[in-house]
Short mmCIF file of C-alpha atoms and ligand atoms in Angstrom, two decimals:
data_model
loop_
_atom_site.label_atom_id
_atom_site.label_comp_id
_atom_site.label_asym_id
_atom_site.label_seq_id
_atom_site.Cartn_x
_atom_site.Cartn_y
_atom_site.Cartn_z
CA UNK A 22 0.00 0.00 0.00
CA UNK A 23 1.26 3.49 -0.84
CA UNK A 24 2.39 5.64 2.01
CA UNK A 25 -0.03 8.51 1.47
CA UNK A 26 -1.36 10.89 4.11
CA UNK A 27 -4.80 9.30 3.86
CA UNK A 28 -6.30 11.59 6.53
CA UNK A 29 -5.41 14.68 4.52
CA UNK A 30 -7.17 13.58 1.35
CA UNK A 31 -10.22 15.60 0.39
CA UNK A 32 -12.43 15.21 -2.66
CA UNK A 33 -9.69 16.15 -5.10
CA UNK A 34 -7.44 14.42 -7.59
CA UNK A 35 -4.39 12.41 -6.55
CA UNK A 36 -2.30 10.89 -9.31
CA UNK A 37 -2.27 7.09 -9.38
CA UNK A 38 -0.27 4.76 -11.63
CA UNK A 39 -2.69 3.73 -14.37
CA UNK A 40 -5.76 4.71 -16.33
CA UNK A 41 -7.53 2.35 -18.69
CA UNK A 42 -9.15 3.12 -22.03
CA UNK A 43 -10.83 1.57 -25.03
CA UNK A 44 -11.87 3.24 -28.29
CA UNK A 45 -14.89 2.61 -30.47
CA UNK A 46 -14.12 2.90 -34.19
CA UNK A 47 -15.41 1.20 -37.35
CA UNK A 48 -18.15 -0.54 -35.40
CA UNK A 49 -16.05 -2.18 -32.69
CA UNK A 50 -14.35 -1.53 -29.36
CA UNK A 51 -10.59 -1.97 -29.08
CA UNK A 52 -9.13 -4.24 -26.39
CA UNK A 53 -8.76 -2.25 -23.13
CA UNK A 54 -5.34 -0.64 -22.66
CA UNK A 55 -3.83 0.10 -19.24
CA UNK A 56 -1.44 3.00 -19.54
CA UNK A 57 0.70 5.30 -17.41
CA UNK A 58 0.21 8.09 -19.92
CA UNK A 59 -2.64 10.27 -18.67
CA UNK A 60 -2.78 12.41 -21.83
CA UNK A 61 -4.49 11.48 -25.09
CA UNK A 62 -3.83 13.18 -28.39
CA UNK A 63 -7.17 13.50 -30.19
CA UNK A 64 -8.18 15.90 -32.93
CA UNK A 65 -8.95 19.50 -32.03
CA UNK A 66 -12.09 18.93 -34.14
CA UNK A 67 -13.36 16.23 -31.73
CA UNK A 68 -17.05 16.59 -30.88
CA UNK A 69 -16.34 16.54 -27.15
CA UNK A 70 -14.43 19.82 -27.43
CA UNK A 71 -17.08 21.70 -29.41
CA UNK A 72 -20.49 20.19 -28.79
CA UNK A 73 -20.17 18.67 -25.33
CA UNK A 74 -20.21 15.05 -26.48
CA UNK A 75 -19.36 13.82 -23.01
CA UNK A 76 -20.91 11.80 -20.22
CA UNK A 77 -19.38 10.28 -17.12
CA UNK A 78 -19.88 8.37 -13.89
CA UNK A 79 -18.55 8.35 -10.34
CA UNK A 80 -18.28 5.34 -8.04
CA UNK A 81 -16.28 4.28 -5.03
CA UNK A 82 -14.25 1.27 -3.98
CA UNK A 83 -13.48 0.50 -0.31
CA UNK A 84 -11.16 -1.65 1.76
CA UNK A 85 -13.42 -3.55 4.14
CA UNK A 86 -13.07 -4.57 7.76
CA UNK A 87 -12.00 -8.03 6.53
CA UNK A 88 -9.36 -6.57 4.21
CA UNK A 89 -11.46 -7.40 1.13
CA UNK A 90 -11.96 -4.76 -1.54
CA UNK A 91 -15.57 -3.78 -2.28
CA UNK A 92 -17.04 -1.84 -5.19
CA UNK A 93 -20.49 -0.32 -4.56
CA UNK A 94 -23.25 -1.04 -7.14
CA UNK A 95 -21.14 -0.75 -10.33
CA UNK A 96 -23.90 -2.22 -12.55
CA UNK A 97 -26.05 0.80 -11.70
CA UNK A 98 -23.30 3.17 -12.84
CA UNK A 99 -22.82 1.16 -16.02
CA UNK A 100 -26.54 1.31 -16.82
CA UNK A 101 -26.67 5.03 -16.12
CA UNK A 102 -23.69 5.67 -18.42
CA UNK A 103 -25.41 3.72 -21.18
CA UNK A 104 -28.56 5.82 -20.64
CA UNK A 105 -26.56 9.08 -20.77
CA UNK A 106 -24.72 7.94 -23.92
CA UNK A 107 -28.03 7.14 -25.58
CA UNK A 108 -29.18 10.71 -24.98
CA UNK A 109 -26.01 11.93 -26.74
CA UNK A 110 -26.30 9.23 -29.44
CA UNK A 111 -22.79 8.16 -28.49
CA UNK A 112 -21.62 4.55 -28.62
CA UNK A 113 -21.37 3.23 -25.04
CA UNK A 114 -19.56 0.18 -23.64
CA UNK A 115 -21.71 -2.73 -22.47
CA UNK A 116 -22.31 -3.32 -18.76
CA UNK A 117 -19.83 -6.23 -18.96
CA UNK A 118 -17.11 -4.08 -20.58
CA UNK A 119 -17.70 -1.29 -18.07
CA UNK A 120 -17.28 -3.70 -15.16
CA UNK A 121 -14.32 -5.58 -16.65
CA UNK A 122 -12.42 -2.32 -17.21
CA UNK A 123 -13.36 -1.04 -13.72
CA UNK A 124 -11.91 -4.17 -12.11
CA UNK A 125 -8.76 -3.95 -14.25
CA UNK A 126 -8.06 -0.33 -13.30
CA UNK A 127 -8.74 -1.00 -9.60
CA UNK A 128 -6.32 -3.94 -9.59
CA UNK A 129 -3.67 -1.89 -11.42
CA UNK A 130 -3.98 0.85 -8.78
CA UNK A 131 -4.65 -1.41 -5.78
CA UNK A 132 -1.88 0.23 -3.75
CA UNK A 133 -3.97 3.39 -3.69
CA UNK A 134 -7.03 1.81 -2.06
CA UNK A 135 -7.08 3.52 1.35
CA UNK A 136 -6.86 1.49 4.58
CA UNK A 137 -10.09 0.39 6.29
CA UNK A 138 -9.50 2.64 9.32
CA UNK A 139 -9.72 5.84 7.25
CA UNK A 140 -12.76 7.62 5.82
CA UNK A 141 -11.09 7.62 2.39
CA UNK A 142 -11.90 5.45 -0.63
CA UNK A 143 -10.75 4.88 -4.20
CA UNK A 144 -12.96 6.97 -6.50
CA UNK A 145 -13.44 5.77 -10.07
CA UNK A 146 -14.29 8.23 -12.81
CA UNK A 147 -15.52 6.50 -15.98
CA UNK A 148 -15.67 8.99 -18.85
CA UNK A 149 -17.11 8.56 -22.34
CA UNK A 150 -16.31 11.18 -24.99
CA UNK A 151 -16.84 11.65 -28.73
CA UNK A 152 -13.47 11.89 -30.43
CA UNK A 153 -13.75 11.83 -34.24
CA UNK A 154 -12.97 15.07 -36.11
CA UNK A 155 -16.11 16.93 -37.21
CA UNK A 156 -17.38 20.41 -37.91
CA UNK A 157 -21.12 20.00 -38.37
CA UNK A 158 -23.37 19.70 -35.34
CA UNK A 159 -23.99 15.99 -35.03
CA UNK A 160 -23.29 13.18 -32.60
CA UNK A 161 -19.81 11.69 -32.61
CA UNK A 162 -19.41 8.38 -34.44
CA UNK A 163 -16.19 7.39 -32.63
CA UNK A 164 -15.93 7.33 -28.88
CA UNK A 165 -13.33 6.79 -26.24
CA UNK A 166 -14.12 5.23 -22.89
CA UNK A 167 -11.62 5.96 -20.14
CA UNK A 168 -11.64 5.04 -16.44
CA UNK A 169 -9.49 6.97 -13.99
CA UNK A 170 -8.95 6.13 -10.33
CA UNK A 171 -8.03 8.48 -7.51
CA UNK A 172 -8.02 8.04 -3.73
CA UNK A 173 -10.34 10.61 -2.13
CA UNK A 174 -11.42 11.69 1.31
CA UNK A 175 -14.66 13.48 2.06
CA UNK A 176 -15.27 17.12 1.16
CA UNK A 177 -14.11 17.86 4.75
CA UNK A 178 -10.93 15.75 4.66
CA UNK A 179 -11.09 12.92 7.18
CA UNK A 180 -14.09 14.38 9.02
CA UNK A 181 -17.52 13.00 8.23
CA UNK A 182 -20.99 14.52 8.35
CA UNK A 183 -19.69 18.07 8.66
CA UNK A 184 -22.70 20.38 8.15
CA UNK A 185 -22.59 22.94 5.37
CA UNK A 186 -24.67 25.88 4.17
CA UNK A 187 -26.57 26.02 0.88
CA UNK A 188 -27.96 28.85 -1.21
CA UNK A 189 -30.77 29.08 -3.74
CA UNK A 190 -30.19 31.60 -6.54
CA UNK A 191 -33.53 31.93 -8.28
CA UNK A 192 -31.97 33.63 -11.30
CA UNK A 193 -30.05 30.47 -12.30
CA UNK A 194 -31.59 27.24 -13.63
CA UNK A 195 -29.82 23.89 -13.85
CA UNK A 196 -32.06 22.03 -16.29
CA UNK A 197 -35.30 22.38 -18.23
CA UNK A 198 -38.22 19.96 -17.66
CA UNK A 199 -37.75 18.33 -21.09
CA UNK A 200 -33.99 18.85 -21.18
CA UNK A 201 -30.90 16.90 -20.19
CA UNK A 202 -31.03 17.22 -16.39
CA UNK A 203 -31.56 13.53 -15.67
CA UNK A 204 -28.47 12.46 -17.63
CA UNK A 205 -24.95 12.57 -16.27
CA UNK A 206 -23.56 14.61 -19.15
CA UNK A 207 -20.85 17.26 -19.03
CA UNK A 208 -23.22 19.95 -20.31
CA UNK A 209 -25.27 19.92 -17.07
CA UNK A 210 -22.17 20.69 -15.07
CA UNK A 211 -21.09 23.48 -17.42
CA UNK A 212 -24.38 25.24 -16.54
CA UNK A 213 -23.59 25.15 -12.86
CA UNK A 214 -19.95 26.29 -12.91
CA UNK A 215 -20.57 30.05 -12.88
CA UNK A 216 -23.30 30.13 -10.20
CA UNK A 217 -21.24 27.66 -8.13
CA UNK A 218 -18.29 30.04 -8.25
CA UNK A 219 -20.52 32.85 -6.99
CA UNK A 220 -21.96 30.68 -4.20
CA UNK A 221 -18.51 29.52 -3.11
CA UNK A 222 -17.14 33.07 -3.14
CA UNK A 223 -19.99 33.96 -0.76
CA UNK A 224 -18.92 31.14 1.57
CA UNK A 225 -21.69 28.64 0.79
CA UNK A 226 -20.81 24.96 0.50
CA UNK A 227 -23.65 24.09 -1.84
CA UNK A 228 -25.89 25.53 -4.51
CA UNK A 229 -29.48 24.27 -4.48
CA UNK A 230 -31.46 24.50 -7.73
CA UNK A 231 -35.24 24.90 -7.98
CA UNK A 232 -37.28 23.62 -10.92
CA UNK A 233 -37.02 25.96 -13.88
CA UNK A 234 -40.75 25.90 -14.71
CA UNK A 235 -42.28 27.18 -11.46
CA UNK A 236 -39.09 28.32 -9.71
CA UNK A 237 -40.53 27.00 -6.44
CA UNK A 238 -39.82 23.25 -6.14
CA UNK A 239 -36.55 21.80 -4.88
CA UNK A 240 -34.63 19.94 -7.59
CA UNK A 241 -31.12 19.08 -6.49
CA UNK A 242 -27.71 20.48 -5.67
CA UNK A 243 -25.19 21.03 -8.45
CA UNK A 244 -23.22 18.03 -7.16
CA UNK A 245 -25.77 15.79 -5.48
CA UNK A 246 -29.41 14.95 -4.71
CA UNK A 247 -31.47 16.41 -1.88
CA UNK A 248 -33.35 14.57 0.85
CA UNK A 249 -35.00 15.64 4.06
CA UNK A 250 -36.43 13.89 7.08
CA UNK A 251 -39.84 14.98 8.29
CA UNK A 252 -40.98 13.06 11.37
CA UNK A 253 -40.47 9.44 10.37
CA UNK A 254 -40.64 10.16 6.63
CA UNK A 255 -37.78 10.35 4.13
CA UNK A 256 -38.71 12.89 1.47
CA UNK A 257 -36.84 13.49 -1.76
CA UNK A 258 -37.81 15.36 -4.95
CA UNK A 259 -39.53 13.68 -7.88
CA UNK A 260 -38.64 15.52 -11.06
CA UNK A 261 -37.86 14.64 -14.69
CA UNK A 262 -34.81 16.92 -14.64
CA UNK A 263 -32.68 15.63 -11.76
CA UNK A 264 -30.04 12.93 -11.79
CA UNK A 265 -31.32 9.54 -10.57
CA UNK A 266 -28.76 9.21 -7.78
CA UNK A 267 -27.63 5.69 -6.89
CA UNK A 268 -26.91 6.82 -3.33
CA UNK A 269 -30.41 8.29 -3.01
CA UNK A 270 -31.98 5.09 -4.37
CA UNK A 271 -29.94 3.06 -1.84
CA UNK A 272 -30.93 5.41 1.00
CA UNK A 273 -34.62 5.05 0.12
CA UNK A 274 -34.29 1.27 0.39
CA UNK A 275 -32.41 1.53 3.68
CA UNK A 276 -34.94 4.05 5.05
CA UNK A 277 -37.70 1.51 4.41
CA UNK A 278 -35.57 -1.20 6.06
CA UNK A 279 -35.40 1.05 9.13
CA UNK A 280 -39.17 1.43 9.21
CA UNK A 281 -39.32 4.92 7.73
CA UNK A 282 -41.92 6.02 5.22
CA UNK A 283 -40.45 7.13 1.88
CA UNK A 284 -42.01 9.86 -0.26
CA UNK A 285 -40.65 10.84 -3.66
CA UNK A 286 -42.69 13.86 -4.64
CA UNK A 287 -42.70 17.55 -5.41
CA UNK A 288 -41.16 19.47 -2.51
CA UNK A 289 -41.76 23.23 -2.36
CA UNK A 290 -38.77 25.12 -0.95
CA UNK A 291 -41.14 26.65 1.62
CA UNK A 292 -41.71 23.15 3.09
CA UNK A 293 -38.20 23.47 4.53
CA UNK A 294 -39.83 25.39 7.41
CA UNK A 295 -41.45 22.08 8.45
CA UNK A 296 -38.68 19.47 8.04
CA UNK A 297 -36.40 18.17 10.79
CA UNK A 298 -33.25 17.24 8.86
CA UNK A 299 -31.96 18.33 5.43
CA UNK A 300 -29.08 16.75 3.52
CA UNK A 301 -27.27 16.40 0.26
CA UNK A 302 -26.51 12.84 -0.87
CA UNK A 303 -24.35 11.29 -3.57
CA UNK A 304 -21.26 9.16 -4.15
CA UNK A 305 -18.86 12.02 -3.45
CA UNK A 306 -20.74 13.69 -0.58
CA UNK A 307 -22.19 10.42 0.84
CA UNK A 308 -24.56 12.28 3.20
CA UNK A 309 -23.72 15.87 4.03
CA UNK A 310 -26.03 17.62 6.49
CA UNK A 311 -27.28 21.07 5.51
CA UNK A 312 -27.47 23.47 8.44
CA UNK A 313 -28.97 26.46 6.57
CA UNK A 314 -30.58 27.19 3.22
CA UNK A 315 -30.62 30.83 2.13
CA UNK A 316 -33.18 31.70 -0.53
CA UNK A 317 -32.04 34.57 -2.74
CA UNK A 318 -33.93 36.27 -5.55
CA UNK A 319 -30.62 36.97 -7.28
CA UNK A 320 -27.63 34.89 -6.30
CA UNK A 321 -25.46 37.99 -6.63
CA UNK A 322 -27.57 39.89 -4.03
CA UNK A 323 -26.32 40.36 -0.51
CA UNK A 324 -29.86 40.19 0.87
CA UNK A 325 -31.46 36.87 1.64
CA UNK A 326 -35.22 36.71 1.02
CA UNK A 327 -35.75 33.85 3.49
CA UNK A 328 -33.55 31.53 5.52
CA UNK A 329 -34.30 27.98 6.69
CA UNK A 330 -32.11 26.77 9.53
CA UNK A 331 -31.48 23.25 10.84
CA UNK A 332 -29.31 21.80 13.59
CA UNK A 333 -25.59 22.36 13.23
CA UNK A 334 -24.97 18.61 13.26
CA UNK A 335 -26.23 15.55 11.43
CA UNK A 336 -29.78 14.66 12.49
CA UNK A 337 -30.32 11.29 14.24
CA UNK A 338 -32.30 9.65 11.41
CA UNK A 339 -29.84 10.77 8.74
CA UNK A 340 -26.99 9.45 10.89
CA UNK A 341 -28.64 6.02 11.03
CA UNK A 342 -28.98 6.01 7.25
CA UNK A 343 -25.34 7.03 6.87
CA UNK A 344 -24.16 4.24 9.18
CA UNK A 345 -26.07 1.67 7.12
CA UNK A 346 -24.61 2.77 3.77
CA UNK A 347 -21.06 2.93 5.12
CA UNK A 348 -21.64 -0.43 6.84
CA UNK A 349 -22.38 -2.10 3.49
CA UNK A 350 -19.48 -0.35 1.79
CA UNK A 351 -16.96 -1.26 4.49
CA UNK A 352 -18.26 -4.76 5.18
CA UNK A 353 -19.35 -4.21 8.80
CA UNK A 354 -22.95 -4.96 7.80
CA UNK A 355 -24.14 -7.97 5.86
CA UNK A 356 -24.70 -7.12 2.19
CA UNK A 357 -28.40 -7.94 2.39
CA UNK A 358 -29.31 -6.13 -0.83
CA UNK A 359 -26.51 -7.60 -2.93
CA UNK A 360 -25.00 -4.18 -3.62
CA UNK A 361 -21.35 -5.17 -3.27
CA UNK A 362 -18.99 -6.48 -5.94
CA UNK A 363 -15.78 -7.92 -4.47
CA UNK A 364 -12.54 -7.10 -6.26
CA UNK A 365 -9.87 -9.74 -6.13
CA UNK A 366 -6.70 -7.78 -5.41
C1 PLP B 425 -25.91 16.50 -10.17
C2 PLP B 425 -25.75 15.28 -9.36
N1 PLP B 425 -26.82 14.81 -8.70
C3 PLP B 425 -26.74 13.70 -7.93
C4 PLP B 425 -25.55 12.99 -7.80
C5 PLP B 425 -25.51 11.77 -6.94
O1 PLP B 425 -25.54 10.61 -7.72
P1 PLP B 425 -24.89 9.27 -7.19
O2 PLP B 425 -25.50 9.00 -5.87
O3 PLP B 425 -25.24 8.24 -8.19
O4 PLP B 425 -23.43 9.52 -7.07
C6 PLP B 425 -24.41 13.43 -8.50
C7 PLP B 425 -23.13 12.72 -8.44
O5 PLP B 425 -22.63 12.27 -7.48
C8 PLP B 425 -24.51 14.60 -9.27
O6 PLP B 425 -23.45 15.05 -9.94
#
């Protein structure tokens, strides 16, 4: 195992030894190539550079209490990548190819899988881009599928469940009702870069988007889904324009296991005055408690139209959900939903 300062890792990139890639050309995928060269010389006319022909995934791999290496729900990521690629009319790898290449790149970088005792994990970033030269606006006919691996900590280093603030800027939309919001494509993230920069410069951890039709319903954060706990009910937005989060889906199952009621429905921002616990959830953030949501008419304004405040610590029900998810990922709980794929390395 590499001698890294695991406790100092945050959610940022650390160079590992290998990436893996395969290219689709003339109707077939090339054999996967493990390489130490992290650059790839493709044409400056590639569709990914001009027309956003790009989709990606994010998943995590853990060293368990028994020393075994566990990958969390990779089939779900594979299926979601295929769905995103379909939206871009880009050739995607099969579920089998996605998983085979994921296992290969984990094994090649196994020395970077953090020790069990830490809160860190090995993050995998599968990326699918259109690479053939083109000028006209059309989908790419040749694609490249790459998987990178980087050890990561949480957004707060080795501390977990550190509460953060969020802001709503009603003058920025993330996705239109019939648009691309439910796909994990680069274009959705491009939309959020500028307002995120403003929110971060104002000291907020997160940017919370409302639906672009009524400007009143909670959609999701730029980086993650939203869920709240109201009494014994887990509530999370139902919308055609948010990413179907694998973490959120897992949490809904676990909430039911714990005897909670689960509601996936429209959630007006004003309902935040009545909820007990608010959180962001996703592979990168796991569960991050939200301690305040500031609602602004214009993100750039100093004034806040209305604030919703929550406890400055993770709520008890959210904490139980967190412990379950981490328990599956780290092997301290029995994998009763069959969510774990063991990696032989
Ligand atoms: C916009 C957005 N929503 C939600 C999520 C959470 O999805 P998942 O739980 O599958 O990581 C992510 C990624 O982590 C995201 O980028």
